[in-house]
Short mmCIF file of C-alpha atoms and ligand atoms in Angstrom, two decimals:
data_model
loop_
_atom_site.label_atom_id
_atom_site.label_comp_id
_atom_site.label_asym_id
_atom_site.label_seq_id
_atom_site.Cartn_x
_atom_site.Cartn_y
_atom_site.Cartn_z
CA UNK A 268 -0.64 0.13 -0.01
CA UNK A 269 1.97 3.32 -0.65
CA UNK A 270 2.10 6.02 1.86
CA UNK A 271 -0.57 9.45 2.24
CA UNK A 272 1.75 11.89 1.98
CA UNK A 273 -1.11 14.63 1.51
CA UNK A 274 -2.02 13.14 5.56
CA UNK A 275 1.52 13.52 6.66
CA UNK A 276 2.28 16.49 4.82
CA UNK A 277 -1.37 18.11 7.01
CA UNK A 278 -0.11 16.28 9.70
CA UNK A 279 3.13 17.87 10.41
CA UNK A 280 3.00 21.59 9.35
CA UNK A 281 0.16 21.05 11.93
CA UNK A 282 1.65 19.70 13.93
CA UNK A 283 4.75 21.80 14.55
CA UNK A 284 3.65 25.12 14.21
CA UNK A 285 0.96 26.61 16.74
CA UNK A 286 -2.02 28.84 15.43
CA UNK A 287 -2.14 31.77 18.71
CA UNK A 288 0.81 33.08 19.87
CA UNK A 289 4.59 32.56 18.43
CA UNK A 290 4.09 30.35 14.78
CA UNK A 291 7.16 29.02 14.44
CA UNK A 292 8.55 26.96 17.43
CA UNK A 293 8.99 28.01 20.72
CA UNK A 294 13.02 27.58 22.43
CA UNK A 295 13.19 27.46 25.59
CA UNK A 296 17.02 27.54 26.64
CA UNK A 297 15.99 26.83 30.64
CA UNK A 298 18.09 24.06 31.52
CA UNK A 299 16.12 24.38 35.49
CA UNK A 300 12.45 24.99 36.67
CA UNK A 301 10.67 26.56 38.86
CA UNK A 302 7.83 24.61 40.80
CA UNK A 303 5.30 26.48 41.77
CA UNK A 304 4.52 24.72 45.76
CA UNK A 305 6.76 22.10 47.46
CA UNK A 306 4.06 19.73 46.30
CA UNK A 307 3.78 20.47 42.98
CA UNK A 308 7.37 19.73 42.70
CA UNK A 309 6.64 15.77 44.46
CA UNK A 310 4.23 15.99 42.02
CA UNK A 311 6.52 16.33 39.30
CA UNK A 312 9.35 14.42 40.94
CA UNK A 313 6.36 11.43 40.45
CA UNK A 314 5.91 11.51 37.34
CA UNK A 315 2.16 12.58 38.04
CA UNK A 316 2.07 16.63 37.54
CA UNK A 317 3.21 17.13 33.88
CA UNK A 318 5.01 19.93 34.13
CA UNK A 319 8.83 20.27 33.14
CA UNK A 320 11.31 18.72 35.95
CA UNK A 321 15.15 19.69 35.20
CA UNK A 322 16.35 20.12 31.16
CA UNK A 323 18.09 16.93 31.68
CA UNK A 324 14.46 14.94 31.81
CA UNK A 325 12.68 16.74 29.23
CA UNK A 326 12.10 20.81 28.12
CA UNK A 327 8.97 22.01 26.40
CA UNK A 328 11.00 22.50 23.24
CA UNK A 329 12.15 18.52 23.14
CA UNK A 330 8.32 18.09 24.24
CA UNK A 331 6.79 19.67 21.50
CA UNK A 332 8.93 17.84 18.95
CA UNK A 333 8.34 14.49 21.17
CA UNK A 334 4.01 14.97 20.06
CA UNK A 335 5.24 15.51 16.83
CA UNK A 336 7.66 12.62 16.15
CA UNK A 337 5.12 10.69 17.72
CA UNK A 338 1.99 10.81 16.30
CA UNK A 339 3.61 10.91 12.49
CA UNK A 340 4.83 7.80 13.43
CA UNK A 341 1.67 6.05 15.37
CA UNK A 342 2.94 6.14 18.58
CA UNK A 343 1.80 6.44 22.16
CA UNK A 344 5.27 8.83 23.14
CA UNK A 345 8.75 9.23 22.61
CA UNK A 346 12.47 11.15 23.69
CA UNK A 347 14.41 13.77 21.53
CA UNK A 348 18.20 12.61 22.63
CA UNK A 349 21.05 14.22 22.02
CA UNK A 350 21.72 11.92 18.14
CA UNK A 351 20.23 8.47 16.68
CA UNK A 352 23.27 7.39 18.87
CA UNK A 353 22.34 8.51 21.65
CA UNK A 354 18.52 7.74 21.26
CA UNK A 355 19.63 3.37 20.54
CA UNK A 356 21.81 3.49 24.03
CA UNK A 357 19.14 5.40 25.53
CA UNK A 358 17.04 2.27 25.13
CA UNK A 359 19.40 -0.48 25.32
CA UNK A 360 21.17 1.58 28.90
CA UNK A 361 17.37 1.50 29.57
CA UNK A 362 16.41 -2.54 28.66
CA UNK A 363 19.44 -4.37 28.73
CA UNK A 364 22.07 -5.80 32.02
CA UNK A 365 25.57 -7.65 31.87
CA UNK A 366 23.90 -11.22 31.46
CA UNK A 367 21.48 -10.02 28.57
CA UNK A 368 21.67 -10.68 24.89
CA UNK A 369 20.76 -9.00 22.28
CA UNK A 370 19.64 -10.62 18.40
CA UNK A 371 21.21 -8.37 15.98
CA UNK A 372 19.23 -9.05 12.01
CA UNK A 373 20.82 -7.40 9.38
CA UNK A 374 22.88 -4.73 7.93
CA UNK A 375 24.05 -2.15 10.69
CA UNK A 376 25.04 1.31 10.92
CA UNK A 377 28.21 1.50 11.67
CA UNK A 378 27.88 2.73 15.32
CA UNK A 379 25.14 0.68 16.38
CA UNK A 380 27.33 -2.27 15.25
CA UNK A 381 29.93 -0.58 17.77
CA UNK A 382 27.66 -0.07 20.20
CA UNK A 383 26.64 -3.39 20.17
CA UNK A 384 29.92 -5.35 19.56
CA UNK A 385 32.12 -3.05 21.63
CA UNK A 386 29.90 -0.96 23.58
CA UNK A 387 28.03 -3.32 25.70
CA UNK A 388 30.06 -6.37 25.54
CA UNK A 389 31.86 -4.96 27.50
CA UNK A 390 29.05 -4.30 30.07
CA UNK A 391 28.62 -8.38 29.70
CA UNK A 392 25.69 -7.34 27.13
CA UNK A 393 26.07 -10.74 24.24
CA UNK A 394 24.72 -10.78 21.01
CA UNK A 395 23.66 -12.43 18.32
CA UNK A 396 23.96 -11.60 14.42
CA UNK A 397 21.75 -12.67 12.27
CA UNK A 398 21.30 -11.99 8.14
CA UNK A 399 17.74 -10.03 7.49
CA UNK A 400 16.42 -13.51 6.05
CA UNK A 401 17.64 -16.44 7.62
CA UNK A 402 14.38 -17.31 9.55
CA UNK A 403 15.77 -20.44 11.48
CA UNK A 404 18.93 -19.03 12.43
CA UNK A 405 16.21 -15.97 13.93
CA UNK A 406 13.94 -18.16 15.42
CA UNK A 407 16.58 -20.72 17.38
CA UNK A 408 18.27 -17.56 18.99
CA UNK A 409 14.49 -16.61 20.05
CA UNK A 410 13.60 -19.40 21.50
CA UNK A 411 16.86 -19.11 23.85
CA UNK A 412 15.03 -16.38 25.47
CA UNK A 413 17.09 -13.08 24.12
CA UNK A 414 15.84 -9.77 25.70
CA UNK A 415 16.22 -7.36 22.55
CA UNK A 416 16.43 -7.89 18.59
CA UNK A 417 17.74 -4.30 17.10
CA UNK A 418 16.85 -4.13 13.12
CA UNK A 419 16.68 -1.73 10.31
CA UNK A 420 14.29 -1.09 8.26
CA UNK A 421 16.51 -0.41 5.11
CA UNK A 422 20.08 -2.09 5.76
CA UNK A 423 22.94 0.99 5.59
CA UNK A 424 25.35 0.22 3.34
CA UNK A 425 23.92 -3.60 2.68
CA UNK A 426 20.50 -2.14 0.98
CA UNK A 427 19.00 -6.10 2.07
CA UNK A 428 15.03 -5.48 2.94
CA UNK A 429 13.78 -7.10 5.81
CA UNK A 430 10.35 -8.38 6.73
CA UNK A 431 9.70 -6.00 9.39
CA UNK A 432 6.37 -8.13 9.63
CA UNK A 433 7.34 -11.42 9.83
CA UNK A 434 9.54 -10.52 12.19
CA UNK A 435 7.93 -8.62 13.95
CA UNK A 436 5.69 -11.61 14.65
CA UNK A 437 8.56 -13.85 15.57
CA UNK A 438 9.51 -11.03 18.76
CA UNK A 439 5.32 -10.88 19.66
CA UNK A 440 5.86 -14.93 19.91
CA UNK A 441 8.90 -14.90 21.40
CA UNK A 442 7.63 -12.64 23.94
CA UNK A 443 11.06 -10.13 23.34
CA UNK A 444 10.83 -6.44 22.63
CA UNK A 445 12.34 -5.41 18.90
CA UNK A 446 13.76 -2.25 17.71
CA UNK A 447 13.65 -0.89 14.72
CA UNK A 448 16.08 2.00 13.15
CA UNK A 449 13.28 3.83 11.02
CA UNK A 450 16.35 6.38 10.46
CA UNK A 451 16.61 6.05 6.53
CA UNK A 452 12.21 5.88 5.66
CA UNK A 453 10.87 7.77 7.74
CA UNK A 454 7.07 7.99 6.73
CA UNK A 455 7.21 5.17 4.35
CA UNK A 456 7.97 2.40 7.06
CA UNK A 457 5.98 2.55 9.58
CA UNK A 458 7.36 -0.65 12.11
CA UNK A 459 5.23 0.37 15.11
CA UNK A 460 1.45 -0.65 12.72
CA UNK A 461 4.02 -3.31 11.23
CA UNK A 462 4.42 -4.43 15.32
CA UNK A 463 7.21 -3.17 16.72
CA UNK A 464 8.03 -2.16 20.23
CA UNK A 465 10.42 1.40 19.62
CA UNK A 466 11.62 2.64 16.42
CA UNK A 467 14.48 4.63 16.58
CA UNK A 468 15.58 7.32 14.50
CA UNK A 469 18.71 9.23 13.56
CA UNK A 470 16.64 13.00 13.23
CA UNK A 471 20.64 14.24 12.15
CA UNK A 472 19.13 12.27 8.69
CA UNK A 473 16.36 12.69 6.75
CA UNK A 474 14.01 14.47 9.29
CA UNK A 475 15.78 17.58 9.42
CA UNK A 476 17.46 18.26 5.93
CA UNK A 477 19.34 20.10 6.30
CA UNK A 478 22.38 19.06 8.22
CA UNK A 479 21.95 21.87 10.62
CA UNK A 480 21.12 19.68 13.86
CA UNK A 481 22.14 16.38 15.71
CA UNK A 482 19.96 14.86 16.84
CA UNK A 483 17.64 11.80 17.49
CA UNK A 484 14.14 10.57 18.34
CA UNK A 485 12.84 6.79 20.22
CA UNK A 486 8.55 6.13 20.03
CA UNK A 487 6.97 3.77 21.52
CA UNK A 488 3.92 1.22 21.35
CA UNK A 489 1.25 2.19 24.41
CA UNK A 490 1.79 -0.82 27.09
CA UNK A 491 -0.99 -2.98 26.95
CA UNK A 492 -2.94 -3.89 30.21
CA UNK A 493 -3.28 -7.68 29.67
CA UNK A 494 -0.36 -9.95 28.27
CA UNK A 495 1.98 -7.30 27.25
CA UNK A 496 5.28 -8.67 26.49
CA UNK A 497 7.05 -6.29 28.90
CA UNK A 498 4.93 -8.58 32.14
CA UNK A 499 7.22 -11.36 30.91
CA UNK A 500 10.00 -12.42 34.10
CA UNK A 501 12.92 -11.78 31.67
CA UNK A 502 11.39 -7.56 32.07
CA UNK A 503 11.71 -8.95 35.81
CA UNK A 504 13.51 -5.61 37.16
CA UNK A 505 11.22 -2.77 34.68
CA UNK A 506 7.52 -4.82 36.10
CA UNK A 507 7.60 -2.22 39.44
CA UNK A 508 7.50 0.47 37.04
CA UNK A 509 5.05 -0.55 34.33
CA UNK A 510 2.11 -1.82 37.63
CA UNK A 511 2.77 2.00 38.29
CA UNK A 512 3.56 3.90 35.34
CA UNK A 513 0.47 1.72 32.59
CA UNK A 514 0.20 2.70 29.43
CA UNK A 515 3.11 5.59 29.03
CA UNK A 516 5.60 3.18 30.78
CA UNK A 517 8.18 2.98 28.29
CA UNK A 518 8.54 6.30 28.64
CA UNK A 519 9.88 7.07 32.48
CA UNK A 520 11.59 3.47 31.97
CA UNK A 521 13.64 5.12 29.38
CA UNK A 522 13.87 8.71 31.13
CA UNK A 523 14.80 7.21 34.82
CA UNK A 524 17.09 4.17 34.01
CA UNK A 525 19.35 5.60 31.21
CA UNK A 526 18.25 9.64 30.80
CA UNK A 527 18.51 10.59 34.16
CA UNK A 528 21.74 9.24 34.84
CA UNK A 529 23.31 9.22 31.40
CA UNK A 530 22.16 12.68 30.03
CA UNK A 531 22.01 11.44 26.18
CA UNK A 532 18.97 14.54 25.81
CA UNK A 533 18.55 16.65 23.50
CA UNK A 534 18.25 20.38 23.90
CA UNK A 535 15.53 22.79 23.15
CA UNK A 536 17.75 24.69 20.12
CA UNK A 537 18.47 21.46 18.03
CA UNK A 538 15.18 19.94 18.63
CA UNK A 539 13.69 23.41 16.70
CA UNK A 540 16.61 22.81 14.05
CA UNK A 541 15.06 19.67 13.71
CA UNK A 542 11.05 20.39 13.98
CA UNK A 543 11.85 22.88 10.62
CA UNK A 544 12.59 20.60 8.93
CA UNK A 545 10.13 18.34 10.14
CA UNK A 546 7.60 20.77 8.11
CA UNK A 547 9.01 19.59 5.28
CA UNK A 548 9.49 15.72 5.49
CA UNK A 549 6.93 14.32 3.71
CA UNK A 550 7.39 16.41 0.49
CA UNK A 551 11.61 15.59 0.76
CA UNK A 552 10.27 12.12 0.97
CA UNK A 553 8.18 12.24 -1.57
CA UNK A 554 11.02 13.94 -3.83
CA UNK A 555 14.08 11.60 -3.09
CA UNK A 556 12.56 8.28 -3.39
CA UNK A 557 11.60 8.92 -6.32
CA UNK A 558 14.74 10.27 -7.53
CA UNK A 559 16.42 8.37 -6.84
CA UNK A 560 14.95 5.27 -8.83
CA UNK A 561 15.44 7.31 -11.70
CA UNK A 562 18.98 7.76 -11.07
CA UNK A 563 19.28 4.02 -10.18
CA UNK A 564 18.11 3.45 -13.42
CA UNK A 565 19.61 6.03 -15.42
CA UNK A 566 22.90 4.63 -13.57
CA UNK A 567 22.09 0.80 -14.80
CA UNK A 568 21.78 1.66 -18.31
CA UNK A 569 24.98 3.66 -18.62
CA UNK A 570 28.12 3.21 -15.95
CA UNK A 571 30.85 1.55 -18.29
CA UNK A 572 31.84 -2.16 -17.70
CA UNK A 573 33.48 -3.16 -13.77
CA UNK A 574 31.42 0.01 -12.44
CA UNK A 575 27.52 -1.81 -10.88
CA UNK A 576 24.99 0.44 -9.43
CA UNK A 577 22.97 -1.36 -6.25
CA UNK A 578 19.18 -0.67 -5.31
CA UNK A 579 16.43 -3.02 -4.20
CA UNK A 580 14.26 -0.74 -7.25
CA UNK A 581 16.42 -2.96 -10.11
CA UNK A 582 14.97 -5.92 -11.42
CA UNK A 583 18.82 -7.31 -10.94
CA UNK A 584 18.43 -6.97 -7.54
CA UNK A 585 18.11 -9.56 -4.49
CA UNK A 586 15.28 -7.42 -3.11
CA UNK A 587 13.55 -6.91 -5.72
CA UNK A 588 10.19 -8.19 -5.05
CA UNK A 589 9.73 -7.69 -1.65
CA UNK A 590 10.84 -3.81 -2.90
CA UNK A 591 7.73 -4.29 -4.71
CA UNK A 592 5.36 -5.57 -2.61
CA UNK A 593 6.77 -3.69 0.86
CA UNK A 594 8.75 -1.29 -0.15
CA UNK A 595 6.04 0.68 -3.16
CA UNK A 596 7.06 4.33 -2.19
CA UNK A 597 10.58 3.34 -1.91
CA UNK A 598 13.18 2.99 0.58
CA UNK A 599 14.88 5.47 1.55
CA UNK A 600 17.95 8.12 0.47
CA UNK A 601 20.22 5.52 -0.21
CA UNK A 602 22.43 3.49 -3.69
CA UNK A 603 25.30 2.23 -3.98
CA UNK A 604 28.15 2.15 -6.46
CA UNK A 605 30.73 -0.15 -6.42
CA UNK A 606 33.67 0.58 -8.53
CA UNK A 607 35.05 -2.92 -7.82
CA UNK A 608 38.56 -1.33 -6.04
CA UNK A 609 39.62 1.54 -4.15
CA UNK A 610 41.70 2.82 -6.37
CA UNK A 611 38.32 3.30 -8.64
CA UNK A 612 36.05 4.57 -6.40
CA UNK A 613 38.95 7.16 -5.37
CA UNK A 614 38.76 8.68 -8.89
CA UNK A 615 35.66 8.10 -9.33
CA UNK A 616 34.87 10.85 -6.31
CA UNK A 617 37.50 12.67 -6.50
CA UNK A 618 35.80 13.29 -10.30
CA UNK A 619 32.45 14.20 -9.15
CA UNK A 620 31.56 17.39 -9.18
CA UNK A 621 27.82 17.81 -7.82
CA UNK A 622 27.93 15.32 -4.95
CA UNK A 623 29.31 16.68 -0.98
CA UNK A 624 32.32 13.61 -0.36
CA UNK A 625 30.93 13.46 3.93
CA UNK A 626 29.60 10.76 5.88
CA UNK A 627 26.15 11.36 6.59
CA UNK A 628 23.13 10.19 5.23
CA UNK A 629 19.22 11.89 3.96
CA UNK A 630 21.26 15.42 3.18
CA UNK A 631 18.45 17.58 1.49
CA UNK A 632 22.17 17.70 -1.14
CA UNK A 633 23.79 14.98 -2.90
CA UNK A 634 26.33 13.00 -0.74
CA UNK A 635 28.71 10.45 -1.17
CA UNK A 636 31.36 8.94 0.59
CA UNK A 637 33.28 5.23 -0.19
CA UNK A 638 32.98 2.85 2.87
CA UNK A 639 35.44 0.66 3.39
CA UNK A 640 37.84 3.51 3.98
CA UNK A 641 36.69 5.53 6.22
CA UNK A 642 33.25 4.37 8.24
CA UNK A 643 34.21 1.11 8.52
CA UNK A 644 37.44 1.39 8.11
CA UNK A 645 38.43 0.08 11.18
CA UNK A 646 36.37 -3.50 10.97
CA UNK A 647 37.98 -6.82 9.43
CA UNK A 648 37.40 -8.13 6.70
CA UNK A 649 34.54 -10.82 7.92
CA UNK A 650 32.98 -8.43 9.73
CA UNK A 651 32.99 -6.23 6.52
CA UNK A 652 31.53 -8.82 4.85
CA UNK A 653 28.79 -9.27 6.37
CA UNK A 654 27.59 -5.59 6.15
CA UNK A 655 27.90 -5.83 2.77
CA UNK A 656 30.80 -3.27 2.66
CA UNK A 657 33.08 -4.48 -0.93
CA UNK A 658 36.32 -2.98 -1.66
CA UNK A 659 35.15 -0.59 -4.46
CA UNK A 660 31.79 0.48 -2.37
CA UNK A 661 31.32 3.79 -2.17
CA UNK A 662 27.57 4.78 -1.03
CA UNK A 663 25.52 7.57 -2.32
CA UNK A 664 22.52 9.45 -0.39
CA UNK A 665 20.46 11.13 -3.21
CA UNK A 666 19.23 14.68 -2.38
CA UNK A 667 16.98 17.54 -3.83
CA UNK A 668 18.55 18.31 -7.27
CA UNK A 669 17.81 17.75 -10.26
CA UNK A 670 17.99 13.85 -10.80
CA UNK A 671 18.67 13.89 -13.96
CA UNK A 672 22.08 16.54 -13.32
CA UNK A 673 22.88 14.44 -10.74
CA UNK A 674 23.25 10.84 -12.98
CA UNK A 675 24.68 13.10 -15.59
CA UNK A 676 27.47 13.80 -12.66
CA UNK A 677 27.77 10.31 -11.80
CA UNK A 678 28.34 9.66 -15.80
CA UNK A 679 31.21 11.34 -16.13
CA UNK A 680 33.16 11.05 -13.54
CA UNK A 681 32.86 7.16 -13.91
CA UNK A 682 33.77 8.07 -17.69
CA UNK A 683 36.55 9.18 -15.99
CA UNK A 684 37.66 6.13 -14.16
CA UNK A 685 37.91 3.80 -16.93
C1 LIG B 75 23.32 7.97 11.15
C2 LIG B 75 22.95 6.82 11.52
C3 LIG B 75 22.48 6.95 13.18
C4 LIG B 75 23.43 7.45 14.23
O1 LIG B 75 23.62 8.49 14.44
P1 LIG B 75 23.54 10.59 14.87
O2 LIG B 75 22.27 11.29 14.61
O3 LIG B 75 24.98 9.99 13.69
O4 LIG B 75 24.77 10.13 16.43
C5 LIG B 75 21.83 5.78 13.18
N1 LIG B 75 21.45 4.66 12.56
C6 LIG B 75 21.64 5.10 10.61
C7 LIG B 75 20.75 4.18 10.36
C8 LIG B 75 22.17 6.67 10.80
O5 LIG B 75 21.86 6.25 9.93
#
């Protein structure tokens, strides 16, 4: 089913703006907040009075952003964080402890991979990695009592497309939390509707579009009154909060068990800038996803021998069938170009006129980067292979420019590398 971008255009501009007083979101820069009296202070700390406590655990500008993103993702509540990694580490810190195991499905953004495989490991959390379509391995790993499943809506830079619904159904069968990183596909994929429990975004990327604000956000489903997977014994250490806070328990679990103690909180100015981006997100997403498919097609037809474009919209892609069935509006701003060797990839990048060479994605401008020599330079050969990072791989994030002009620039650069 294709997405109703008109619905999202209306929701986002109406949600970010106000009818009376200041129309643009207001920036509240105060770190501390005065309480009316001792009783109000007590109520705020107990979570019974909904007013700001201290900016580390919440701020009115962040709250506005959180309410818009929660509605956008069809969630019950959200928490804005200092970065995308802040959102992911907030959720993992809030739920995991030494002795737990996480299951990671598919390819991963470099920071998420090292968070799981180095940092969380240091704190005693073990992990298993599975290919997106290895359902036997996914099922047997879940069966032995995994605490959390982490996956990306689209593999970056592998561009593998997961069957989110099927994976979510497995997670529900085994009462395991599923967190989906939806950074690459805001609006076009709605993980909560597909059965996920938590959605995270790096709002630095598509949501902002302007590359002017680092930020992240986590969105949560409501907790069910009965038979919620959070009541499973493996989540016993959050039962007290779930019993007290009910539906909205994901928020205090993350605030009391991560944000309060670690402070990966968003700042008001960053949240303001993110909201300026959000106003035009639906227009940009629709435009960029159309452009990506178009650029991929032009490149596929015209690139010289030895340089290959990869995108699931192309019939030769191994995920083409899933692209057509589950991703009818596209799968985000990325495509990859494999130049075969690092030397040829460098020559290609150095001959580009339009693309900006940077480690970002989802920008309004077209971006490009050689993967092995940059983001994945610390990774061994076997890990790179698992993550789909080949020697000559260049990741491209398509921007708002004329798609024909983008493709033309890539073709002239490719011609110079022959
Ligand atoms: C960039 C990115 C992150 C991390 O976000 P930051 O805002 O840079 O911390 C996480 N996941 C994905 C898919 C990303 O592209």
